Amino acid sequence: MSERHRVVVIGAGFGGLRVVRGLRDVDVEVVVVDQHNFHTFQPLLYQVATAGLDTDDIAYPIRGIFRRQRNATVRVAAVTDVDIGRRTVHTSRGDPLRYDTLVVAAGTISHDFGIPGVSDHTLPLKSVADAVAIRDHVLATFERATFDDQVGHALDVVVCGGGPTGVEMAGGLTELYDRVLRKDYPGLPVGEARITLVEAVDQVLSTFDESLGSKAAATLRKRGVDVVTGVPIARVGDGVVELDDGRRIDAGTIVWAAGVRAAPIADLLGVELGRSGRIVVGDDLSAPRHPEVFAIGDIAVDPERPLPQVAQPAIQGGKHVARQIARRLAGEPTERFEYTDKGSMATIGRNQAVADLPGGLKLSGPVGWLAWLGLHLLYLMGFRNRINVLVNWTWNYLTYDRASRLLAPSDD
């Protein structure tokens, strides 16, 4: 009796989950490989970083997701190599995994664009660990400042990158400072602390309609954020960001949300790579000359049809790839991936968000904010997580408090 067709899915993000779920009723063996044992809801990482949510609120155990899917197993391990000729994936734990179809959905990592000092002096925001590191760094900075006679720029923050992550991070920090830390540290000049958002192009949220980007910038400025646009970052030092125009911005915390590149696994495959090291794919999301290899989400790029690096292309791509695997097993040709743009959203804080939706519909202010809240609750994994997030958001809204500001013990 021949073995079942084995599909190895690398990455348990939005796209990877959709592939596995889409193969639930297909006669295949599915192995999910991820270095973490949980799925992360990345759009809310900034809320962990700004003490609005706990890590458990935005993470869900992978094994729990697929507990009832009989044809799926999980391997928690890092991918160390891929032998595309022998169709084998090597991992940090366990025997090599043979595959008949490989789906790469490993996402991206932070990218410094070769700017000096970024890797040494900034805090990225791409994972749960990154979010906790930012939160702990900010809280520890405040604790140290209580013993300093001269606070200087220790409480200041620079957020590098004016995309959705940077805008939401800057807005979240402003609320944390104004509503919470000002009360927690009455002896510190919290009101004098500067939060600066730096974007290299002329508009924050540059992929949104220009009017929405302008509204987002205006709202941030109204809330006390210094918004700097149209000036690239030249270099980053210890506690300082230097801009191309010669300006220097001192800060005790520097958050990097300015760019990403493909996860390192892309380099292991030996397939054609495109912009930012992303895997080049064809119309059906398979790699040229390797139809058994699919790539979806942020790690993939179709040079003829560039897609935004947000959740929806990964979700839709995952569903598409699952269908194509089923079609191949049935002896049918694969189909072209057709992406449906469902719009983009970004929140700027309490009662304020912008949404650029299909059909020219544009939302902002409280209406956009409510739409943002509802959509994120809808896509959050797990009923318990949805309830926890809703309770936390309600508490934060009614009390102007942030309950998730516990500082992990350290040797400092």
XYZ file of C-alpha atoms in Angstrom:
412
model
C 0.000 0.000 0.000
C 1.516 3.338 -1.050
C 2.062 6.137 1.430
C -0.277 9.091 1.434
C 0.787 12.286 -0.277
C 2.652 14.316 2.341
C 2.330 18.093 2.533
C 4.842 19.910 4.731
C 3.788 23.423 5.716
C 6.539 25.641 7.115
C 5.077 28.390 9.279
C 1.897 28.571 11.366
C 0.953 32.140 10.573
C -2.197 33.290 8.804
C -1.310 31.594 5.521
C -0.001 28.334 6.947
C -3.110 27.828 9.067
C -5.374 28.319 6.047
C -3.466 25.746 4.021
C -3.765 23.110 6.735
C -7.435 23.817 7.367
C -8.141 23.726 3.649
C -6.704 20.201 3.470
C -8.891 18.899 6.300
C -10.999 16.697 4.025
C -8.293 15.851 1.473
C -6.587 12.443 1.526
C -3.141 13.757 2.440
C -0.805 13.746 5.421
C -0.048 17.283 6.618
C 2.925 18.203 8.815
C 3.089 21.738 10.218
C 6.571 22.941 11.158
C 7.085 26.058 13.271
C 9.802 27.077 15.707
C 7.108 28.191 18.180
C 4.271 26.104 19.578
C 1.802 28.950 19.113
C 0.195 31.038 16.396
C 0.700 34.795 16.810
C -1.905 37.375 15.868
C 0.669 39.865 14.609
C -1.638 42.874 14.069
C -1.943 43.206 17.861
C 1.740 42.850 18.760
C 1.948 46.593 19.314
C -0.712 46.292 22.043
C 1.505 43.870 23.956
C 4.415 46.270 23.465
C 2.341 49.152 24.883
C 0.932 47.138 27.826
C -2.620 46.974 26.493
C -2.763 43.178 26.161
C -0.971 40.133 27.570
C 0.984 37.722 25.391
C -1.605 34.984 25.966
C -4.285 37.234 24.477
C -2.723 37.238 21.007
C -1.199 33.753 20.895
C -2.884 30.367 20.552
C -1.329 26.865 20.815
C -0.859 25.307 17.383
C -1.615 21.809 18.631
C -4.917 23.057 20.007
C -5.859 24.489 16.614
C -5.404 21.154 14.844
C -6.414 18.836 17.672
C -9.453 17.559 15.790
C -7.841 17.438 12.343
C -6.859 13.806 11.964
C -4.593 14.229 8.952
C -2.453 16.974 10.553
C 0.521 16.720 12.915
C 2.728 19.429 14.394
C 6.507 19.571 14.729
C 7.849 22.373 16.917
C 11.343 22.911 15.546
C 13.430 25.305 13.504
C 14.068 24.519 9.845
C 17.817 24.108 9.376
C 17.955 23.099 5.712
C 15.813 22.164 2.725
C 17.055 19.680 0.128
C 14.789 20.589 -2.748
C 16.274 17.885 -4.976
C 15.497 15.107 -2.501
C 12.329 16.854 -1.332
C 13.437 16.795 2.285
C 13.163 19.318 5.120
C 15.758 19.155 7.901
C 14.797 20.489 11.321
C 16.487 21.125 14.656
C 14.503 18.247 16.158
C 13.496 14.891 14.731
C 14.340 13.010 11.572
C 14.362 14.718 8.168
C 10.874 15.208 6.745
C 10.207 13.911 3.257
C 7.563 15.842 1.358
C 5.594 15.527 -1.853
C 4.409 19.133 -1.661
C 6.120 21.904 0.288
C 4.335 25.086 1.335
C 6.562 27.890 2.617
C 4.620 30.329 4.786
C 7.368 31.472 7.139
C 6.741 35.210 6.838
C 9.347 37.901 7.284
C 11.905 39.257 9.710
C 12.956 42.809 10.466
C 15.169 44.416 7.809
C 17.642 47.232 8.493
C 18.227 48.186 4.816
C 21.944 48.325 5.592
C 21.515 51.434 7.755
C 24.386 51.568 10.262
C 23.452 50.902 13.872
C 19.921 49.607 13.359
C 20.614 46.031 14.430
C 22.587 47.147 17.502
C 20.539 50.046 18.811
C 16.877 49.496 17.930
C 14.091 47.221 19.113
C 12.208 45.406 16.315
C 8.522 44.477 16.509
C 7.982 41.208 14.645
C 7.289 38.633 17.364
C 5.819 38.125 20.821
C 9.338 38.188 22.255
C 10.001 41.508 20.495
C 6.805 43.022 21.904
C 7.660 41.926 25.442
C 11.204 43.273 25.032
C 9.863 46.706 24.044
C 7.384 46.783 26.920
C 10.011 45.701 29.445
C 12.529 48.186 28.071
C 10.104 51.098 28.432
C 9.035 50.106 31.946
C 12.622 49.454 33.059
C 13.653 52.846 31.666
C 11.017 54.525 33.815
C 12.113 52.582 36.895
C 15.747 53.592 36.381
C 14.726 57.190 35.801
C 13.222 57.392 39.294
C 16.788 57.211 40.630
C 18.323 59.689 38.175
C 18.709 63.355 39.023
C 18.837 64.230 35.324
C 16.345 62.300 33.208
C 17.372 63.979 29.960
C 16.005 62.138 26.929
C 15.697 58.766 28.667
C 11.899 58.764 28.469
C 11.789 59.867 24.826
C 10.897 57.353 22.109
C 11.572 57.280 18.380
C 9.446 54.964 16.237
C 11.139 54.358 12.882
C 8.681 53.637 10.080
C 5.328 55.203 9.282
C 3.425 52.165 8.069
C 0.514 50.665 10.038
C 2.806 49.116 12.656
C 4.686 52.359 13.270
C 1.544 54.495 13.364
C -0.213 52.124 15.764
C 2.888 51.856 17.928
C 3.250 55.632 18.197
C -0.432 56.028 19.022
C -0.303 53.267 21.623
C 2.778 54.721 23.304
C 1.142 58.134 23.530
C -1.845 56.664 25.363
C 0.413 54.614 27.639
C 2.417 57.705 28.573
C -0.488 60.129 28.958
C -3.067 57.879 30.595
C -0.987 55.474 32.666
C 2.693 56.226 33.204
C 2.075 59.875 34.032
C 0.014 58.644 37.023
C 2.349 55.771 37.932
C 5.400 58.052 38.034
C 4.244 61.430 39.389
C 7.830 62.368 40.218
C 8.999 62.095 36.602
C 8.492 64.688 33.847
C 6.387 62.314 31.739
C 4.511 65.208 30.161
C 7.782 66.487 28.694
C 8.709 63.164 27.079
C 8.756 63.229 23.273
C 7.446 60.481 21.038
C 8.656 60.891 17.455
C 7.521 58.976 14.376
C 9.971 59.037 11.448
C 8.954 58.046 7.902
C 11.274 58.247 4.884
C 8.551 59.074 2.339
C 6.294 62.118 2.374
C 3.265 60.440 3.945
C 2.609 58.059 6.816
C 0.482 55.071 5.784
C 1.766 55.574 2.243
C -0.196 52.579 0.898
C -3.469 54.203 2.016
C -5.373 56.966 0.275
C -3.519 60.257 0.755
C -6.419 61.815 2.669
C -6.329 59.015 5.250
C -2.568 59.281 5.673
C -2.970 63.009 6.279
C -5.715 62.385 8.842
C -3.570 59.838 10.646
C -0.628 62.252 10.816
C -2.877 65.086 12.009
C -4.381 62.903 14.741
C -0.953 61.789 15.932
C 0.268 65.380 16.059
C -2.841 66.430 17.970
C -2.029 63.744 20.520
C 1.513 64.996 20.947
C 3.518 62.852 18.540
C 6.219 64.576 16.503
C 5.655 63.266 12.968
C 8.686 63.584 10.683
C 8.121 62.641 7.032
C 10.144 62.825 3.842
C 13.493 62.321 5.573
C 15.294 58.943 5.543
C 17.273 57.719 8.526
C 21.023 57.920 7.959
C 22.240 55.970 10.983
C 21.308 54.954 14.501
C 23.568 55.232 17.507
C 23.273 54.483 21.203
C 20.265 56.582 22.145
C 20.215 58.689 18.983
C 18.665 58.615 15.510
C 20.465 60.644 12.844
C 18.494 61.766 9.799
C 19.699 62.419 6.263
C 19.159 66.154 6.681
C 21.549 66.292 9.633
C 18.989 66.327 12.424
C 19.630 64.232 15.527
C 16.827 62.864 17.688
C 17.856 61.642 21.128
C 15.779 58.913 22.776
C 16.004 56.225 25.422
C 13.910 53.853 23.314
C 14.163 53.372 19.542
C 11.612 51.060 17.908
C 12.274 49.743 14.394
C 9.127 49.272 12.282
C 10.597 50.481 9.006
C 10.924 47.370 6.917
C 11.052 43.604 6.569
C 12.748 40.952 4.478
C 11.952 37.305 3.845
C 12.607 34.818 6.627
C 16.002 33.064 6.297
C 14.439 29.841 5.019
C 14.008 31.512 1.625
C 17.791 31.439 1.227
C 17.880 27.686 1.904
C 15.628 26.638 -0.952
C 17.847 27.439 -3.907
C 14.942 28.945 -5.863
C 14.702 32.352 -7.508
C 14.451 35.228 -5.044
C 13.047 38.682 -5.664
C 12.811 41.943 -3.763
C 13.839 41.716 -0.092
C 14.829 38.084 -0.533
C 11.261 36.934 -1.151
C 10.505 33.738 -3.079
C 9.435 34.407 -6.660
C 6.184 32.615 -7.513
C 4.062 32.199 -10.615
C 0.356 32.692 -11.196
C -0.631 29.691 -9.077
C 1.794 30.638 -6.225
C 4.232 27.819 -7.016
C 7.942 28.391 -7.579
C 9.076 28.389 -11.232
C 10.649 25.037 -12.194
C 9.501 23.603 -8.858
C 5.744 23.085 -9.070
C 5.855 21.010 -5.882
C 6.907 24.108 -3.896
C 4.387 26.814 -3.037
C 5.102 30.073 -1.207
C 2.433 32.318 0.291
C 2.101 35.520 2.274
C 4.898 37.956 2.988
C 7.660 35.527 2.018
C 6.390 35.299 -1.574
C 6.404 37.777 -4.447
C 4.920 37.683 -7.927
C 6.944 40.295 -9.870
C 4.022 40.810 -12.250
C 1.448 41.247 -9.472
C 2.945 42.691 -6.281
C 0.636 42.327 -3.280
C 0.541 44.226 0.031
C 2.394 42.627 2.931
C -0.629 42.265 5.185
C -2.702 39.347 6.446
C -5.246 39.097 3.631
C -2.892 37.937 0.823
C -1.605 35.223 3.182
C -5.111 34.116 4.178
C -6.411 34.055 0.629
C -3.183 32.515 -0.659
C -3.401 29.723 1.905
C -6.928 28.827 0.862
C -5.882 28.925 -2.792
C -2.881 26.628 -2.314
C -4.968 24.064 -0.432
C -7.359 23.968 -3.397
C -4.498 23.585 -5.876
C -3.038 20.642 -3.969
C -6.437 18.949 -4.062
C -6.748 19.686 -7.793
C -3.358 18.171 -8.556
C -4.203 15.016 -6.650
C -7.377 14.796 -8.730
C -5.333 15.126 -11.929
C -6.567 18.639 -12.675
C -4.409 21.656 -13.619
C -3.730 24.379 -11.087
C -5.532 27.709 -11.261
C -4.338 31.298 -11.228
C -4.454 32.984 -7.819
C -6.942 35.831 -7.821
C -6.501 38.242 -4.927
C -9.481 40.191 -3.625
C -8.441 43.447 -1.994
C -10.469 43.837 1.196
C -8.858 47.115 2.162
C -6.482 48.301 4.863
C -6.952 49.607 8.395
C -4.837 51.259 11.059
C -5.764 52.553 14.491
C -4.240 55.699 15.941
C -5.553 55.109 19.429
C -8.691 55.663 21.423
C -11.695 56.472 19.182
C -9.456 57.025 16.166
C -8.657 54.797 13.188
C -8.549 55.004 9.414
C -9.836 52.426 6.949
C -9.290 52.348 3.183
C -11.935 49.910 1.936
C -12.958 48.553 -1.485
C -15.260 50.615 -3.645
C -13.651 53.866 -2.578
C -15.154 53.663 0.925
C -13.026 55.504 3.448
C -13.646 55.527 7.191
C -11.980 57.540 9.916
C -12.580 58.636 13.486
C -14.847 56.620 15.830
C -16.569 54.769 12.968
C -13.229 53.584 11.599
C -12.130 52.678 15.124
C -15.203 50.504 15.758
C -14.701 48.807 12.388
C -11.062 48.150 13.293
C -12.039 46.646 16.665
C -14.671 44.370 15.159
C -12.471 43.095 12.343
C -9.575 42.264 14.640
C -11.832 40.392 17.055
C -13.259 38.444 14.108
C -9.869 37.230 12.886
C -8.358 36.574 16.327
C -7.744 32.866 16.918
C -9.707 31.166 19.714
C -12.919 32.053 21.555
C -11.063 32.511 24.854
C -8.663 34.960 23.249
C -11.539 36.952 21.763
C -13.238 37.210 25.156
C -9.981 38.168 26.909
C -9.182 40.846 24.345
C -12.713 42.238 24.461
C -12.603 42.383 28.275
C -9.175 44.047 28.231
C -10.246 46.598 25.631
C -13.405 47.380 27.600
C -11.397 47.784 30.815
C -8.834 49.999 29.112
C -11.556 52.128 27.557
C -13.594 52.622 30.734
C -10.705 53.106 33.168
C -8.015 54.672 30.945
C -5.720 52.010 32.414
C -3.306 49.426 30.991
C -3.272 46.341 33.209
C -0.562 44.404 31.347
C 2.462 46.334 32.567
C 4.253 43.768 34.690
C 8.019 44.064 34.439
C 9.888 40.776 34.295
C 12.627 40.405 36.945
C 16.152 41.200 35.781
C 19.663 41.389 37.161
C 19.859 45.194 36.709
